[in-house]
Every structure is written in C-alpha cells, then in structure tokens.
Amino acid sequence: MEPRLAEILERVRSARGRVVALTGAGISAESGIPTFRGAEGYWVVGSRNYMPTEMATHEMFEAHPGEVWRWYLMRFGVCRHAQPNAGHHALADLDHALGDRFHLVTQNIDGLHLRAGATLARTSHIHGDAGWVRCASACTGELFPMPDMGERGEDTPFTAADRARLSCPRCGGWLRPHVLWFDECYDEEHYRMQTALRAAATADLLLVVGTSGATNLPSQIGDIAWRRGIAMVDVNPEDNPFAARALSMRQGFAVRGGAGERLPAIVRALVDG
Ligand code: APR
C-alpha cells in the first residue's frame, strides 16, 4: 500500500474516526453488472430505441407501464444472478468492525451490499433497491418484496399474469419499482437523503468507490467532505471528479485500481492497522 495512503488510514483508525463509504456502479462491475456509463453500460446500450434516461422516468411509466416493467425486469434479472465480490465483502467487514462509526451510502439498486452482509440500518440506498416495489399511486408508502417474475429475456412479453403480480395489494393499481427515476427528487422517506447528508457531516473519512460523480446527492456529499477538510480516499481505475478532488486535499488520496483488488487492504488498515 502506498505510504501516504497508509498514513491517512492509520490516522483515521487510531482516532477511532467515523467512516462514510459512498459507492456506485463500479463496485458491482466485478460482479458482472454493467456500469451505467461504461462501454458496456446500460447507459450506452439502452432498451430498443430508448436510453435509460428516458425509460427510468415517472413520465414513461405513466404512459407505458408495461414497457417500463419489461425493461426493468430484464435488468433486474442480471442483478438477481450476480454475486457480491471482494469489494462488497470488504465494506461489510468494515460495517461490522466499526458499527455505528460506519455508514454506507450506495447508488446501486442491485442489493449486493446487503447480500454481502451490510447492516440495513447503516445503509442508505439513495437510488432505491430493485428488491422492493411500492404503489405507483402512493396509496400507501409501504414497500413490498419484488414478486418473483421468473426468468426474463429482452423479448419476453409482458402478460396479464405479470400485470396481476404487479398490482398493489392495497388499491389494486400498478406497483412500481422502488427506484429513483430521473424525473424525480431524492427524499428521506424512500431514499434516506437526510440520513446520508448527516453521515457525511460527521464523518472523518469519506471512502468513495466506483462512481463517475455524475449524480447530484453524491456530489453534495463530496462537497461536504471538501468543505469540512476531512480525509477522502477515492477507489476507481479511471479519473473522476472525486479522484481529482481527493488529489487536491491535504488528507486526500486517489487509488487508481478496482474495488475488489484494493478495498480489502484498505479495510484491514482501517480496522487492524
Ligand atoms: N472498481 C471501481 N470502480 C470501477 C470499476 C471497478 N472494478 N469498474 C468501473 N469503475 C468505475 C468507472 O471508472 C466509473 O467511474 O465505476 C464508475 C461507474 O460510473 P457510472 O457507470 O456512471 O455509475 P455511477 O457513478 O454509480 O452512476 C450511476 O447514475 O444513472 C444514475 O441512478 C443511476 O445509480 C445510477 C447512477
């Protein structure tokens, strides 16, 4: 491990500092889930002649709920078959070792952090979670487990049986994915926005893993770390705004590598020294 990185981590460990981990699609790339803006990402591929930014919207769901569900069910199938990797397990180890001194903020809806053992109470899924659905008409704020919709391919039709499975148990209307759409706003009720911001406001280290920094709330969290002058470590094989910011910070470090490869040693340094 690079001496300066080891020094930054040792200072946080010996002071029993609070750690916030902020993860993006990159931590799940090694689990076989395409990133959004990478060469193979959904962002580039899109679904037929739509881009994700058009499909993943309240407007599209209102107009074509079955088509939006068909697109999501294809994507969720990829998540369901994926397994957590060494990066997810390392952060789960950090969660268990630090307890309430740790908080995880993730943009990922794939559920892999929880499947690796992350503690739900210390995890903010700020873009939602594909494992849950809720009433599209908001007749209730309850979350319901995602129904088993079977194996789906790009051309699997959306049937009346699918529609019945995706009916709100309370009002009979459509259920929607419990995910943040591009034409919606973060909130505390569904996406734990204030919880994430409060964690950043009291952290001693912001550990950023696998995000291109293209989304709003993660950028706000980076701003808070910058303004507070806390330690910041970015783990990403490519340049990104968080790495650039870390490089300009007194206690910042940009790790140029993959999550699965680099996180285990970083977590050991924070836990064991
Ligand atoms: N380890 C760490 N980082 C990696 C790895 C890896 N093995 N592989 C790729 N990356 C990095 C890429 O370099 C890139 O910076 O992961 C980042 C993925 O960026 P995006 O695909 O933009 O994903 P993310 O930053 O999480 O933004 C996706 O934006 O579109 C919205 O709501 C949507 O949650 C989604 C978010």
CSV table of N, CA and C and ligand atoms in Angstrom, one decimal, residues 23-27 29-30 35-38 43 107-108 127 180 182 209-215 235-240 257-260, ligand 1:
chain,number,residue,atom,x,y,z
A,23,THR,N,-20.7,4.4,-2.6
A,23,THR,CA,-20.4,3.5,-3.7
A,23,THR,C,-21.3,3.8,-4.9
A,24,GLY,N,-20.8,3.4,-6.1
A,24,GLY,CA,-21.5,3.5,-7.3
A,24,GLY,C,-21.4,2.2,-8.1
A,25,ALA,N,-21.8,2.2,-9.3
A,25,ALA,CA,-21.9,1.0,-10.1
A,25,ALA,C,-20.6,0.3,-10.3
A,26,GLY,N,-19.5,1.0,-10.1
A,26,GLY,CA,-18.2,0.4,-10.3
A,26,GLY,C,-17.9,-0.7,-9.3
A,27,ILE,N,-18.4,-0.6,-8.1
A,27,ILE,CA,-18.2,-1.7,-7.1
A,27,ILE,C,-18.9,-3.0,-7.6
A,29,ALA,N,-19.2,-3.8,-10.8
A,29,ALA,CA,-18.8,-4.2,-12.2
A,29,ALA,C,-18.1,-5.6,-12.1
A,30,GLU,N,-17.3,-5.8,-11.1
A,30,GLU,CA,-16.6,-7.1,-11.0
A,30,GLU,C,-17.6,-8.3,-10.6
A,35,THR,N,-21.8,-1.2,-15.8
A,35,THR,CA,-21.9,0.1,-15.2
A,35,THR,C,-22.8,1.0,-16.1
A,36,PHE,N,-23.2,2.1,-15.7
A,36,PHE,CA,-24.1,2.9,-16.5
A,36,PHE,C,-23.5,3.6,-17.6
A,37,ARG,N,-22.2,4.1,-17.4
A,37,ARG,CA,-21.6,5.0,-18.4
A,37,ARG,C,-20.3,4.4,-19.0
A,38,GLY,N,-20.2,3.1,-18.7
A,38,GLY,CA,-19.0,2.4,-19.3
A,38,GLY,C,-19.4,1.9,-20.7
A,43,TRP,N,-26.4,2.6,-19.9
A,43,TRP,CA,-26.4,4.0,-20.3
A,43,TRP,C,-26.2,4.0,-21.8
A,107,GLN,N,-25.4,4.1,-4.5
A,107,GLN,CA,-26.3,4.5,-5.6
A,107,GLN,C,-26.9,3.2,-6.2
A,108,ASN,N,-26.3,2.1,-5.8
A,108,ASN,CA,-26.7,0.8,-6.5
A,108,ASN,C,-28.0,0.2,-6.0
A,127,HIS,N,-30.6,5.6,-4.3
A,127,HIS,CA,-31.4,5.4,-5.6
A,127,HIS,C,-32.4,4.3,-5.6
A,180,LEU,N,-35.3,5.4,-7.7
A,180,LEU,CA,-35.4,6.9,-8.0
A,180,LEU,C,-35.4,7.1,-9.5
A,182,PHE,N,-35.4,9.4,-13.1
A,182,PHE,CA,-34.6,10.6,-13.5
A,182,PHE,C,-35.4,11.9,-13.4
A,209,VAL,N,-16.1,4.8,-3.8
A,209,VAL,CA,-15.7,3.6,-4.6
A,209,VAL,C,-16.6,3.5,-5.8
A,210,GLY,N,-16.0,3.6,-7.0
A,210,GLY,CA,-16.7,3.2,-8.2
A,210,GLY,C,-17.8,4.0,-8.6
A,211,THR,N,-17.6,5.4,-8.6
A,211,THR,CA,-18.6,6.2,-9.1
A,211,THR,C,-18.0,7.3,-10.0
A,212,SER,N,-18.8,7.7,-11.1
A,212,SER,CA,-18.3,8.7,-12.0
A,212,SER,C,-18.6,10.1,-11.6
A,213,GLY,N,-19.4,10.2,-10.4
A,213,GLY,CA,-19.7,11.5,-9.9
A,213,GLY,C,-20.7,12.3,-10.7
A,214,ALA,N,-21.5,11.6,-11.5
A,214,ALA,CA,-22.5,12.3,-12.4
A,214,ALA,C,-23.8,12.6,-11.7
A,215,THR,N,-24.0,12.2,-10.5
A,215,THR,CA,-25.3,12.4,-9.8
A,215,THR,C,-25.2,13.4,-8.7
A,235,VAL,N,-11.5,5.2,-4.8
A,235,VAL,CA,-11.0,4.0,-5.4
A,235,VAL,C,-11.7,3.8,-6.8
A,236,ASN,N,-11.0,3.9,-7.9
A,236,ASN,CA,-11.6,3.9,-9.2
A,236,ASN,C,-10.4,3.7,-10.2
A,237,PRO,N,-10.6,2.8,-11.2
A,237,PRO,CA,-9.5,2.6,-12.2
A,237,PRO,C,-9.3,3.8,-13.1
A,238,GLU,N,-10.3,4.7,-13.1
A,238,GLU,CA,-10.3,5.8,-14.1
A,238,GLU,C,-10.4,7.2,-13.3
A,239,ASP,N,-10.0,8.2,-14.0
A,239,ASP,CA,-10.2,9.6,-13.5
A,239,ASP,C,-11.7,9.8,-13.2
A,240,ASN,N,-11.9,10.7,-12.3
A,240,ASN,CA,-13.3,11.1,-12.0
A,240,ASN,C,-13.3,12.3,-11.0
A,257,GLY,N,-7.3,1.9,-9.1
A,257,GLY,CA,-7.5,0.5,-9.1
A,257,GLY,C,-8.9,0.0,-8.9
A,258,GLY,N,-9.2,-1.3,-9.0
A,258,GLY,CA,-10.5,-1.8,-8.9
A,258,GLY,C,-10.9,-2.0,-7.4
A,259,ALA,N,-12.2,-2.0,-7.1
A,259,ALA,CA,-12.7,-2.1,-5.8
A,259,ALA,C,-12.3,-3.5,-5.2
A,260,GLY,N,-12.5,-4.6,-5.9
A,260,GLY,CA,-12.2,-5.9,-5.4
A,260,GLY,C,-10.8,-6.1,-5.1
B,1,APR,N1,-13.8,-0.8,-9.3
B,1,APR,C1,-14.1,0.5,-9.0
B,1,APR,N2,-14.6,1.4,-9.9
B,1,APR,C2,-14.9,0.9,-11.1
B,1,APR,C3,-14.6,-0.4,-11.5
B,1,APR,C4,-14.1,-1.3,-10.5
B,1,APR,N3,-13.8,-2.6,-10.8
B,1,APR,N4,-15.0,-0.6,-12.8
B,1,APR,C5,-15.5,0.6,-13.2
B,1,APR,N5,-15.4,1.5,-12.2
B,1,APR,C6,-15.8,2.9,-12.2
B,1,APR,C7,-15.8,3.6,-13.6
B,1,APR,O1,-14.5,4.1,-13.8
B,1,APR,C8,-16.8,4.7,-13.3
B,1,APR,O2,-16.1,5.9,-12.8
B,1,APR,O3,-17.2,3.0,-11.8
B,1,APR,C9,-17.7,4.2,-12.3
B,1,APR,C10,-19.1,3.9,-12.8
B,1,APR,O4,-19.7,5.1,-13.2
B,1,APR,P1,-21.2,5.1,-13.6
B,1,APR,O5,-21.5,4.0,-14.6
B,1,APR,O6,-21.6,6.5,-14.0
B,1,APR,O7,-22.1,4.7,-12.3
B,1,APR,P2,-22.4,5.6,-11.1
B,1,APR,O8,-21.4,6.6,-10.8
B,1,APR,O9,-22.8,4.7,-10.0
B,1,APR,O10,-23.7,6.4,-11.6
B,1,APR,C11,-24.9,5.6,-11.8
B,1,APR,O11,-26.4,7.3,-12.0
B,1,APR,O12,-27.5,7.0,-13.9
B,1,APR,C12,-27.7,7.2,-12.5
B,1,APR,O13,-29.2,6.4,-10.9
B,1,APR,C13,-28.3,6.0,-11.8
B,1,APR,O14,-27.4,4.9,-9.8
B,1,APR,C14,-27.1,5.3,-11.2
B,1,APR,C15,-26.0,6.3,-11.2
